[in-house]
Tab-separated table of C-alpha atoms in Angstrom:
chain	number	residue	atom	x	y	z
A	1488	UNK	CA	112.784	101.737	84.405
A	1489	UNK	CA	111.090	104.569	85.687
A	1490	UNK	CA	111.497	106.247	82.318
A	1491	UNK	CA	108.514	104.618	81.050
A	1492	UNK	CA	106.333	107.119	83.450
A	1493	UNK	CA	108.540	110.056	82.392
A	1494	UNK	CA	107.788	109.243	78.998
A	1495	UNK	CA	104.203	108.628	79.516
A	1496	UNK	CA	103.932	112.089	80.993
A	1497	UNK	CA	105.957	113.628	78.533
A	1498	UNK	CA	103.712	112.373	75.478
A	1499	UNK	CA	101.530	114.769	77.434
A	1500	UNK	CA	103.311	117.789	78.897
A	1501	UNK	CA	107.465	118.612	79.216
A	1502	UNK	CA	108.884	118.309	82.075
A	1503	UNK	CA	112.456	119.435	83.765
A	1504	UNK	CA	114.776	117.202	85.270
A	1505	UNK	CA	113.937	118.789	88.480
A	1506	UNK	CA	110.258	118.398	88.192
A	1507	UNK	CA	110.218	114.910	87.102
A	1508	UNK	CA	111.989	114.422	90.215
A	1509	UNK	CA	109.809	116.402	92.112
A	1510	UNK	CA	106.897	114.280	90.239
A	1511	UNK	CA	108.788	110.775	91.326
A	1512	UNK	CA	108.772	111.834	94.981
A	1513	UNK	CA	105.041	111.061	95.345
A	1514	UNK	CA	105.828	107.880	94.439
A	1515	UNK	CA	106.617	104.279	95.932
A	1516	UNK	CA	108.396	101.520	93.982
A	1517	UNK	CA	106.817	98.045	94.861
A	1518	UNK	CA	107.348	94.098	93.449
A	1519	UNK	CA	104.413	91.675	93.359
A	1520	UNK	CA	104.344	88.362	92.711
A	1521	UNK	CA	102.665	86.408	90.416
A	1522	UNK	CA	98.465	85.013	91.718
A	1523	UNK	CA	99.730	87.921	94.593
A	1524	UNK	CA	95.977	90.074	95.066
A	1525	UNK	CA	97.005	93.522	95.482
A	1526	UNK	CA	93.524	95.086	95.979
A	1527	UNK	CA	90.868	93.023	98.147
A	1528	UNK	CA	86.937	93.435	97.869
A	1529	UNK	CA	85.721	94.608	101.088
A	1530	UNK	CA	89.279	96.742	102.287
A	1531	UNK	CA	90.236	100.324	101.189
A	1532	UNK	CA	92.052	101.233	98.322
A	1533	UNK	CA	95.011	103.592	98.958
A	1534	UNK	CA	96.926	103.447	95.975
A	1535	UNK	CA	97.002	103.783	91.913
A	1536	UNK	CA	99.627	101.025	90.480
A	1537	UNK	CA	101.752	102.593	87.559
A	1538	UNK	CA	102.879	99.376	85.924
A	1539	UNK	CA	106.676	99.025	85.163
A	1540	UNK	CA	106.422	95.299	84.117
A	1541	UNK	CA	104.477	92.225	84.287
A	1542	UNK	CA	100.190	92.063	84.132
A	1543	UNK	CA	97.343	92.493	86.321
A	1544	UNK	CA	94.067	92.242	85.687
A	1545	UNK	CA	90.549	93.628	87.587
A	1546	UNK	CA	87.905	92.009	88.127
A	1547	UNK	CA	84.584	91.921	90.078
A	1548	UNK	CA	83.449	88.494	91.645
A	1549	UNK	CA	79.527	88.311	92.078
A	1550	UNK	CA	78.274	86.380	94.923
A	1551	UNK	CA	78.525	83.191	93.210
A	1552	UNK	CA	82.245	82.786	92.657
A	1553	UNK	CA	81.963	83.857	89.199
A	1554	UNK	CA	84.964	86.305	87.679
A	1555	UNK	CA	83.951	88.997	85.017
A	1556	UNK	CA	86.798	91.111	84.273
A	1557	UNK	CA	87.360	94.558	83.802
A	1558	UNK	CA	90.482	95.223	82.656
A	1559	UNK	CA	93.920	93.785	81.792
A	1560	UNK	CA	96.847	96.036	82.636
A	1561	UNK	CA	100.723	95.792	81.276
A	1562	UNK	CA	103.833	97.721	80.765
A	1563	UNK	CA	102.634	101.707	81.013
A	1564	UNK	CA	99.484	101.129	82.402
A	1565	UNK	CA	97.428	102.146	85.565
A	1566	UNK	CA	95.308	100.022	87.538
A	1567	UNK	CA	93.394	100.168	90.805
A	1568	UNK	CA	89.587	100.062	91.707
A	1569	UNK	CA	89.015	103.743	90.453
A	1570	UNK	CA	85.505	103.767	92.483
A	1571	UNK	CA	86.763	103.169	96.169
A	1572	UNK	CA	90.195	104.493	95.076
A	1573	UNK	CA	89.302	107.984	94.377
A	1574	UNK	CA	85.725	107.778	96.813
A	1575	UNK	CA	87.994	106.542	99.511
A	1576	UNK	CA	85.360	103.500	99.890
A	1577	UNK	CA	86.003	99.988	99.969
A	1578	UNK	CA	86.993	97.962	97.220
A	1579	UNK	CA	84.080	96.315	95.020
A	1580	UNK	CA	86.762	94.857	92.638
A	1581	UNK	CA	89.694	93.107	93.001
A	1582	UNK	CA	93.092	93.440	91.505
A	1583	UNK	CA	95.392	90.722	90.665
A	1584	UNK	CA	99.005	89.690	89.242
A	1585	UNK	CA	98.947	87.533	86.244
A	1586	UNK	CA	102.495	87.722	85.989
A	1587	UNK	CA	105.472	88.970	88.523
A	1588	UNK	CA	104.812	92.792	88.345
A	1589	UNK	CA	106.847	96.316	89.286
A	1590	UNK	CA	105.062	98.849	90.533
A	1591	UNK	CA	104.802	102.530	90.943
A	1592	UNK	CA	102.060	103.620	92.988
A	1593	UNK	CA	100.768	107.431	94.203
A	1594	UNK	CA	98.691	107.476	97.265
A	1595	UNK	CA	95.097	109.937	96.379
A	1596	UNK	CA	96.513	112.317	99.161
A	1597	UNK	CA	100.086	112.566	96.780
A	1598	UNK	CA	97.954	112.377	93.620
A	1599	UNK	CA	95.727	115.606	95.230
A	1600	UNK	CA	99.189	117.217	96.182
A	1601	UNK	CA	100.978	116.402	93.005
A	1602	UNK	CA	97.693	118.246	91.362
A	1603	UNK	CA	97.878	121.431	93.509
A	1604	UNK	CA	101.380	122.174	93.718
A	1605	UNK	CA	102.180	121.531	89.826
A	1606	UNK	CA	99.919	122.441	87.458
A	1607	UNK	CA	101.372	120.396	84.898
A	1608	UNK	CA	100.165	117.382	86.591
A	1609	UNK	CA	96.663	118.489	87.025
A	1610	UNK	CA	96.630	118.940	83.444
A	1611	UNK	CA	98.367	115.465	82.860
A	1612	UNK	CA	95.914	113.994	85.110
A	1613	UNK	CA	92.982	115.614	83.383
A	1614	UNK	CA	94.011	114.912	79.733
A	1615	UNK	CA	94.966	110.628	80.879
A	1616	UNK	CA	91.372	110.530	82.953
A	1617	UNK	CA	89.409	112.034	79.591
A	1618	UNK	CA	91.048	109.318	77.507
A	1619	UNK	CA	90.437	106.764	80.047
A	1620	UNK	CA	86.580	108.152	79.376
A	1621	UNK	CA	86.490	108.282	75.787
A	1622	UNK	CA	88.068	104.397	75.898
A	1623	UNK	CA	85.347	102.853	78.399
A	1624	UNK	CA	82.980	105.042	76.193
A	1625	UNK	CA	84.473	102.828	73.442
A	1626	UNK	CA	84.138	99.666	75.081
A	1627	UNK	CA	80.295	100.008	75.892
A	1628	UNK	CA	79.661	100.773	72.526
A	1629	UNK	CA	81.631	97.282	71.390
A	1630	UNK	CA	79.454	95.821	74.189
A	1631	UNK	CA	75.864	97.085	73.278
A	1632	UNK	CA	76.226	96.895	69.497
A	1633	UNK	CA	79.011	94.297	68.791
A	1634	UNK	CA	79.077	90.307	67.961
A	1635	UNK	CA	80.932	88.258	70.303
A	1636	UNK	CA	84.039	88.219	66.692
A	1637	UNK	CA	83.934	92.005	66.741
A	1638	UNK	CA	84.930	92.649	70.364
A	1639	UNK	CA	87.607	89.889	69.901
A	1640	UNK	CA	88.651	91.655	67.308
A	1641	UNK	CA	88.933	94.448	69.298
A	1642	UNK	CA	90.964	93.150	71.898
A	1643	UNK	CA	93.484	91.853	69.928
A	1644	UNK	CA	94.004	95.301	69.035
A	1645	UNK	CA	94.027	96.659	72.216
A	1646	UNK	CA	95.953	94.593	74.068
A	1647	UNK	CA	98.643	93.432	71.926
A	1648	UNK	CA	99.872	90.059	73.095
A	1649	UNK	CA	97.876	89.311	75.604
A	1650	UNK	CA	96.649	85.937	74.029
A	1651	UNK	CA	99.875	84.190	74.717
A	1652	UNK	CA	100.013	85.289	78.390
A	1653	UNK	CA	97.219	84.938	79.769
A	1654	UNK	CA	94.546	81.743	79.850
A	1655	UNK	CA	92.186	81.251	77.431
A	1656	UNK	CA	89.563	80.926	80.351
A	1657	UNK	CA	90.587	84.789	81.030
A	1658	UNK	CA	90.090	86.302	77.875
A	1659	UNK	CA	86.370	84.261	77.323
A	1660	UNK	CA	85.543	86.181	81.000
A	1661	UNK	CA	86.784	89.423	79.641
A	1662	UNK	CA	84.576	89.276	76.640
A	1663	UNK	CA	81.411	87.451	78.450
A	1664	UNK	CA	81.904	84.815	76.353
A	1665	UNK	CA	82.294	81.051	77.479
A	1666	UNK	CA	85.611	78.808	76.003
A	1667	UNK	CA	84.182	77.068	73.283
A	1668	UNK	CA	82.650	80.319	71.652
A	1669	UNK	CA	86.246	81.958	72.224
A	1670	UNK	CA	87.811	78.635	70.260
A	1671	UNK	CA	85.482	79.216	67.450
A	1672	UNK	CA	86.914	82.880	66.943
A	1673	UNK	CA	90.573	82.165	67.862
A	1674	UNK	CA	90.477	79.660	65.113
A	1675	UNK	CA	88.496	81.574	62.128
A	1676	UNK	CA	90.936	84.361	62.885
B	1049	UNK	CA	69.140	129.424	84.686
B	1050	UNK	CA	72.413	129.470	84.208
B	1051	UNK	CA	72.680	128.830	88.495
B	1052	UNK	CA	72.770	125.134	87.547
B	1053	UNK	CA	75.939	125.092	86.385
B	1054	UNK	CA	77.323	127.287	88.973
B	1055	UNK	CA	75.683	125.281	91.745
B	1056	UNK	CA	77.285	122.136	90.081
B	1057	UNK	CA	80.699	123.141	89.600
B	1058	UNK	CA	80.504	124.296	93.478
B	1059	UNK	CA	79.554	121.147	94.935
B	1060	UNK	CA	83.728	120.559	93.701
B	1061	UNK	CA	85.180	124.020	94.301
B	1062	UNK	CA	83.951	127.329	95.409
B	1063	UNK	CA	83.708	130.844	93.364
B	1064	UNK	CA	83.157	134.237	93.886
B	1065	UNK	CA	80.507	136.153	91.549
B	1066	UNK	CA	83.688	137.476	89.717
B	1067	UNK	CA	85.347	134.354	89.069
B	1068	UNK	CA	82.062	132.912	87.970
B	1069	UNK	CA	81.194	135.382	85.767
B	1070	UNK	CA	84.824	134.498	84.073
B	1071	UNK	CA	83.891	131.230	83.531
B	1072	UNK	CA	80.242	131.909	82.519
B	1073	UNK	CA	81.757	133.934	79.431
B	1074	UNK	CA	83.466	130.762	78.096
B	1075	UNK	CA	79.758	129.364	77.557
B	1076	UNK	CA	77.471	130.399	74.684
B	1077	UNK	CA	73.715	129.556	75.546
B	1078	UNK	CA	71.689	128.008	72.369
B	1079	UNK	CA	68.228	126.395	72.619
B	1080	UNK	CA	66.894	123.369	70.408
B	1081	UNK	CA	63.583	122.110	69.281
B	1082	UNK	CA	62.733	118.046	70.205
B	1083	UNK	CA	63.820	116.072	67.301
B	1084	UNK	CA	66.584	118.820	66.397
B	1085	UNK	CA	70.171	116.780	65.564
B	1086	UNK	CA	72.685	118.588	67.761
B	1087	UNK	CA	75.807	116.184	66.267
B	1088	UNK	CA	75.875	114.466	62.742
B	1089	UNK	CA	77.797	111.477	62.461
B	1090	UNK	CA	81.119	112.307	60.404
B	1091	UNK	CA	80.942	116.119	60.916
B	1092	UNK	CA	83.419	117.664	63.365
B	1093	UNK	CA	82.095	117.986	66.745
B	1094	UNK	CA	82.992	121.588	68.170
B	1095	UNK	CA	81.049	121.819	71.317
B	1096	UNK	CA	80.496	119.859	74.679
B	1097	UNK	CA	76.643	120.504	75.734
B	1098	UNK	CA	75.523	121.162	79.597
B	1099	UNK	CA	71.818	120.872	79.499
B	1100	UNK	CA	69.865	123.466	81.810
B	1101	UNK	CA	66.321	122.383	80.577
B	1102	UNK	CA	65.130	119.256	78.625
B	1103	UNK	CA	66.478	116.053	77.408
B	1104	UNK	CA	69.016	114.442	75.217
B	1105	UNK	CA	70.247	111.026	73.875
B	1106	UNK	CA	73.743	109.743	71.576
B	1107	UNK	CA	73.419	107.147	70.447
B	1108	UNK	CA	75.419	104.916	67.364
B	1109	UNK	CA	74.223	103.900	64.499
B	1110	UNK	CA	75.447	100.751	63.150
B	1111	UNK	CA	75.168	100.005	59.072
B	1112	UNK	CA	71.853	98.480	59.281
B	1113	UNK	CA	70.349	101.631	60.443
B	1114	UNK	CA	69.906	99.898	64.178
B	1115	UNK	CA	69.971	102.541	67.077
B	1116	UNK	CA	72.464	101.618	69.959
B	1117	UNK	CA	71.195	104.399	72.826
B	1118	UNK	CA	74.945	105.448	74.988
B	1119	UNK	CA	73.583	108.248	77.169
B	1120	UNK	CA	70.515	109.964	78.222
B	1121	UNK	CA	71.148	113.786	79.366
B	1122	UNK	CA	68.996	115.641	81.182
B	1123	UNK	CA	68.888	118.864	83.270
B	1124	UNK	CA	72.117	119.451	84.845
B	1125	UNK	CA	74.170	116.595	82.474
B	1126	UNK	CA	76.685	117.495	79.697
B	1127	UNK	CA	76.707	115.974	76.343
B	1128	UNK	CA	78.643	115.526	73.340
B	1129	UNK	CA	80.977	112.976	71.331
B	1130	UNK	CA	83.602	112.823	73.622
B	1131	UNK	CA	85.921	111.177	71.361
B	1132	UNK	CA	84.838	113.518	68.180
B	1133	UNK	CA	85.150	116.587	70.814
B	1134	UNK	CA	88.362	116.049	72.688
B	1135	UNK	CA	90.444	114.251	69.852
B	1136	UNK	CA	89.384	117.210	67.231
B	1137	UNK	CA	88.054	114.019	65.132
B	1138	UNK	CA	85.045	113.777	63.042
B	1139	UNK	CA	81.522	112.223	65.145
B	1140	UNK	CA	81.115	108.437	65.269
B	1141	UNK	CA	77.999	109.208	67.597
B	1142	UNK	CA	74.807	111.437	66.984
B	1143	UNK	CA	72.922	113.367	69.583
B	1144	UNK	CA	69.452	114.539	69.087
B	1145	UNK	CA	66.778	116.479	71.337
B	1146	UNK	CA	64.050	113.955	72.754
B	1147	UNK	CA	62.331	117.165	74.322
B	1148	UNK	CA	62.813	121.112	73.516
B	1149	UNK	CA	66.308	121.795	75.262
B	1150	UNK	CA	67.932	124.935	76.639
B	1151	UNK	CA	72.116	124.342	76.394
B	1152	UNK	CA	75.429	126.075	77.484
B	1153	UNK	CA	78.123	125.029	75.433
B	1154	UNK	CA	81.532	125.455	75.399
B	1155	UNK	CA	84.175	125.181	72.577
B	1156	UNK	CA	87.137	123.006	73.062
B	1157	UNK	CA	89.487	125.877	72.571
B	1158	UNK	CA	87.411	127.698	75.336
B	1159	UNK	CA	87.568	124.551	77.727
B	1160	UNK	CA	91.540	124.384	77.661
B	1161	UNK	CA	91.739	128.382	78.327
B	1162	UNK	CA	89.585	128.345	81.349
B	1163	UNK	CA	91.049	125.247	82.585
B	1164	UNK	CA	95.130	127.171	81.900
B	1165	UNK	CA	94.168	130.882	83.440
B	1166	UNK	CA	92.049	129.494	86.631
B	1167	UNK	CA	93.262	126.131	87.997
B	1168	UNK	CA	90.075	125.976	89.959
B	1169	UNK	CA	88.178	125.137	86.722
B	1170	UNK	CA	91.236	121.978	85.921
B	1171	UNK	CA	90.484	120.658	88.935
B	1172	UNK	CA	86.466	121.250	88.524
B	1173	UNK	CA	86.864	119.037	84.975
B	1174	UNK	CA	89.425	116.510	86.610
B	1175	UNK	CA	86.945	115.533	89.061
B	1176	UNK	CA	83.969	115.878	87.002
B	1177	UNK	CA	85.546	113.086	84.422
B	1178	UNK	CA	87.079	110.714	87.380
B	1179	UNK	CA	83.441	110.756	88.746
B	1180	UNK	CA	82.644	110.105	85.234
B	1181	UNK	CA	84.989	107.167	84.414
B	1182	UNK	CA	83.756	105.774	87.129
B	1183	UNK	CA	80.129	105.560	86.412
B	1184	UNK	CA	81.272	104.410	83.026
B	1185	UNK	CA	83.402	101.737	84.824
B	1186	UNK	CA	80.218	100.535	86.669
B	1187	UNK	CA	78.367	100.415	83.339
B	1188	UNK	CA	80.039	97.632	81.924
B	1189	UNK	CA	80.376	95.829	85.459
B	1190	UNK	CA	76.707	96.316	84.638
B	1191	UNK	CA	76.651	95.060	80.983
B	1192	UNK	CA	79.161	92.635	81.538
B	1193	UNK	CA	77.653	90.725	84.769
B	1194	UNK	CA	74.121	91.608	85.558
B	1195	UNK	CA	70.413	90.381	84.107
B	1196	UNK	CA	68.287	92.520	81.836
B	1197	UNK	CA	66.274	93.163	85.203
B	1198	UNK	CA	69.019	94.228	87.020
B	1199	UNK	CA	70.070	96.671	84.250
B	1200	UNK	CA	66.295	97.789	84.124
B	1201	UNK	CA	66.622	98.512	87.946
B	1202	UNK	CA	69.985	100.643	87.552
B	1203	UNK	CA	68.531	102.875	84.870
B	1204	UNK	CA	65.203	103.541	87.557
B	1205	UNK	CA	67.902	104.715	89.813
B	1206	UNK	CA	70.349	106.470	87.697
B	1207	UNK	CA	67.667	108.768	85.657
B	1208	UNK	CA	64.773	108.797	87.738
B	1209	UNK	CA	61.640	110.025	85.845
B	1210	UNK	CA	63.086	109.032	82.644
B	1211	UNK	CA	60.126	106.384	81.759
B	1212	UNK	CA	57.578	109.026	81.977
B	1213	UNK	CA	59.752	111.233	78.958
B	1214	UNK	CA	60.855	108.787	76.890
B	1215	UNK	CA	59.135	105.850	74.430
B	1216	UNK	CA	59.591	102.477	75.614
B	1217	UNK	CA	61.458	101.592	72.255
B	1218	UNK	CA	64.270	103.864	73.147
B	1219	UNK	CA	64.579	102.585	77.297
B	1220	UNK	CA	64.685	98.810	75.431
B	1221	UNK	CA	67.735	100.621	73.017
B	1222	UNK	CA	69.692	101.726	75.993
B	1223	UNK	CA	69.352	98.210	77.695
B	1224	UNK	CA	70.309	95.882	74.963
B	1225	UNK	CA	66.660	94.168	75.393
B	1226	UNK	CA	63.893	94.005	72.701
B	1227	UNK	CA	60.529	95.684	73.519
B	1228	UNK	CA	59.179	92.076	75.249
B	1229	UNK	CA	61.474	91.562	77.721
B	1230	UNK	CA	61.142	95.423	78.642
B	1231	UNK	CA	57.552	95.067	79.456
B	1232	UNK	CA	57.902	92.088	81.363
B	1233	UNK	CA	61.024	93.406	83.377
B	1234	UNK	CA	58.529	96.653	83.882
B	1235	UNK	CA	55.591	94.534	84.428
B	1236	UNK	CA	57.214	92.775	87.416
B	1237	UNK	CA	58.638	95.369	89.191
């Protein structure tokens, strides 16, 4: 299973056998459960999960118990709280399992190591990070211009099915939208 | 001049005269008059923009002709179409001089030579677009979760002096707010 971060790096840069193994060193396999909160607001954030199965999402809760989500994250993607992760500050989002989820995480002092010894990886690291910036770029574009239909739209593209895993209640909080707007989209789709 | 980007890219690593004079001939300096339209939407974007003097805006848009404001850039920022730049794509974004400008630019081809023959400069650009993720990360916690006031209060902090250099019309833009709500929000603060 941990192919699928071989071939994520590989879509990337070639590696060896011997340097993906070198690569895999600086990480840790880890299982969560499903509802299990892997990153708590208030604590530090050691790690970057590499996901290997199941969902998480992110998510910031403001003082009133309200959830606004910031991301959704499934097979081949990374999550943490990239702030307090890389900042080595504590956490102003959480993380969560939506589903029963397999891990790989890299520590920032592995990441930094990883970067430094292999150059490879730097550039790897680099090229994922600038995507990661031309996507967010994306998304506050979708936010500032868009109707509530076009960034639906959107994230049915993005997230291919993610409608029938997760609650409805989730996707309205990802889109700042409330239910009954969200049921009037879903069902002129 | 040109000591603002060297005193930028050594708050993240350190360089000797030599090694800065390497990177320094990867950059081409070019000046441009307020108004001047540095990147057309759907022409090719070859060059990512650090600004040593002046100020700049992208912005999108939409069909209608309606202006959706992404980034301000002043002294010491860098500015293109990220997307357009890195992807080798054609611009979905414009960006246009709000005051006379002085620039150093660099060519994508330029960028990933530097960053091959002196690792120093990878690592410079890693960082530079982590810390740059996550500001874009807190900009839709910001658009996704806070008041037009609290937005207003953000942008005070983020680009201070901003409000005396730009019209009203175009702070409103960048918010999502009409011109009303701006002058209240400015009115009360």
């Amino acid at each position: 299973m941990s192919n699928i971060l071989r071939q994520q790096i590989e879509r990337i840069v070639s590696l060896t056998d011997e340097e993906y193994a070198f690569v895999l060193s600086h990480f840790t396999s880890k299982k969560f459960k499903k509802h299990q909160i892997i990153i708590r607001e208030g604590e530090y954030v050691h790690n970057d999960y590499f996901l290997l199965s199941g969902l998480m999402k992110s998510s910031h809760i403001n003082p009133e118990g309200r959830e606004h989500i910031i991301q959704f994250a499934m097979q081949d993607w990374w999550i943490t709280d990239p702030q307090a992760y890389h900042n080595e500050t504590k956490a102003t989002l959480q993380v969560d399992c939506l589903e029963d989820s397999e891990t790989l995480f890299i520590t920032l002092e592995n990441r930094e190591k990883l970067c430094r010894e292999m150059q490879k990886m730097e550039y790897f690291f680099r090229k994922k990070t600038t995507a990661g910036y031309i996507a967010l770029q994306r998304r506050i574009l979708c936010l500032i211009s868009s109707t509530a239909k076009e960034r639906y739209e959107n994230l049915l593209t993005q997230y291919p099915g993610l409608f029938q895993r997760v609650p409805k209640s989730l996707i309205a909080s990802y889109l700042g939208v409330t239910r009954e707007t969200l049921s009037r989209l879903a069902n002129n789709n």
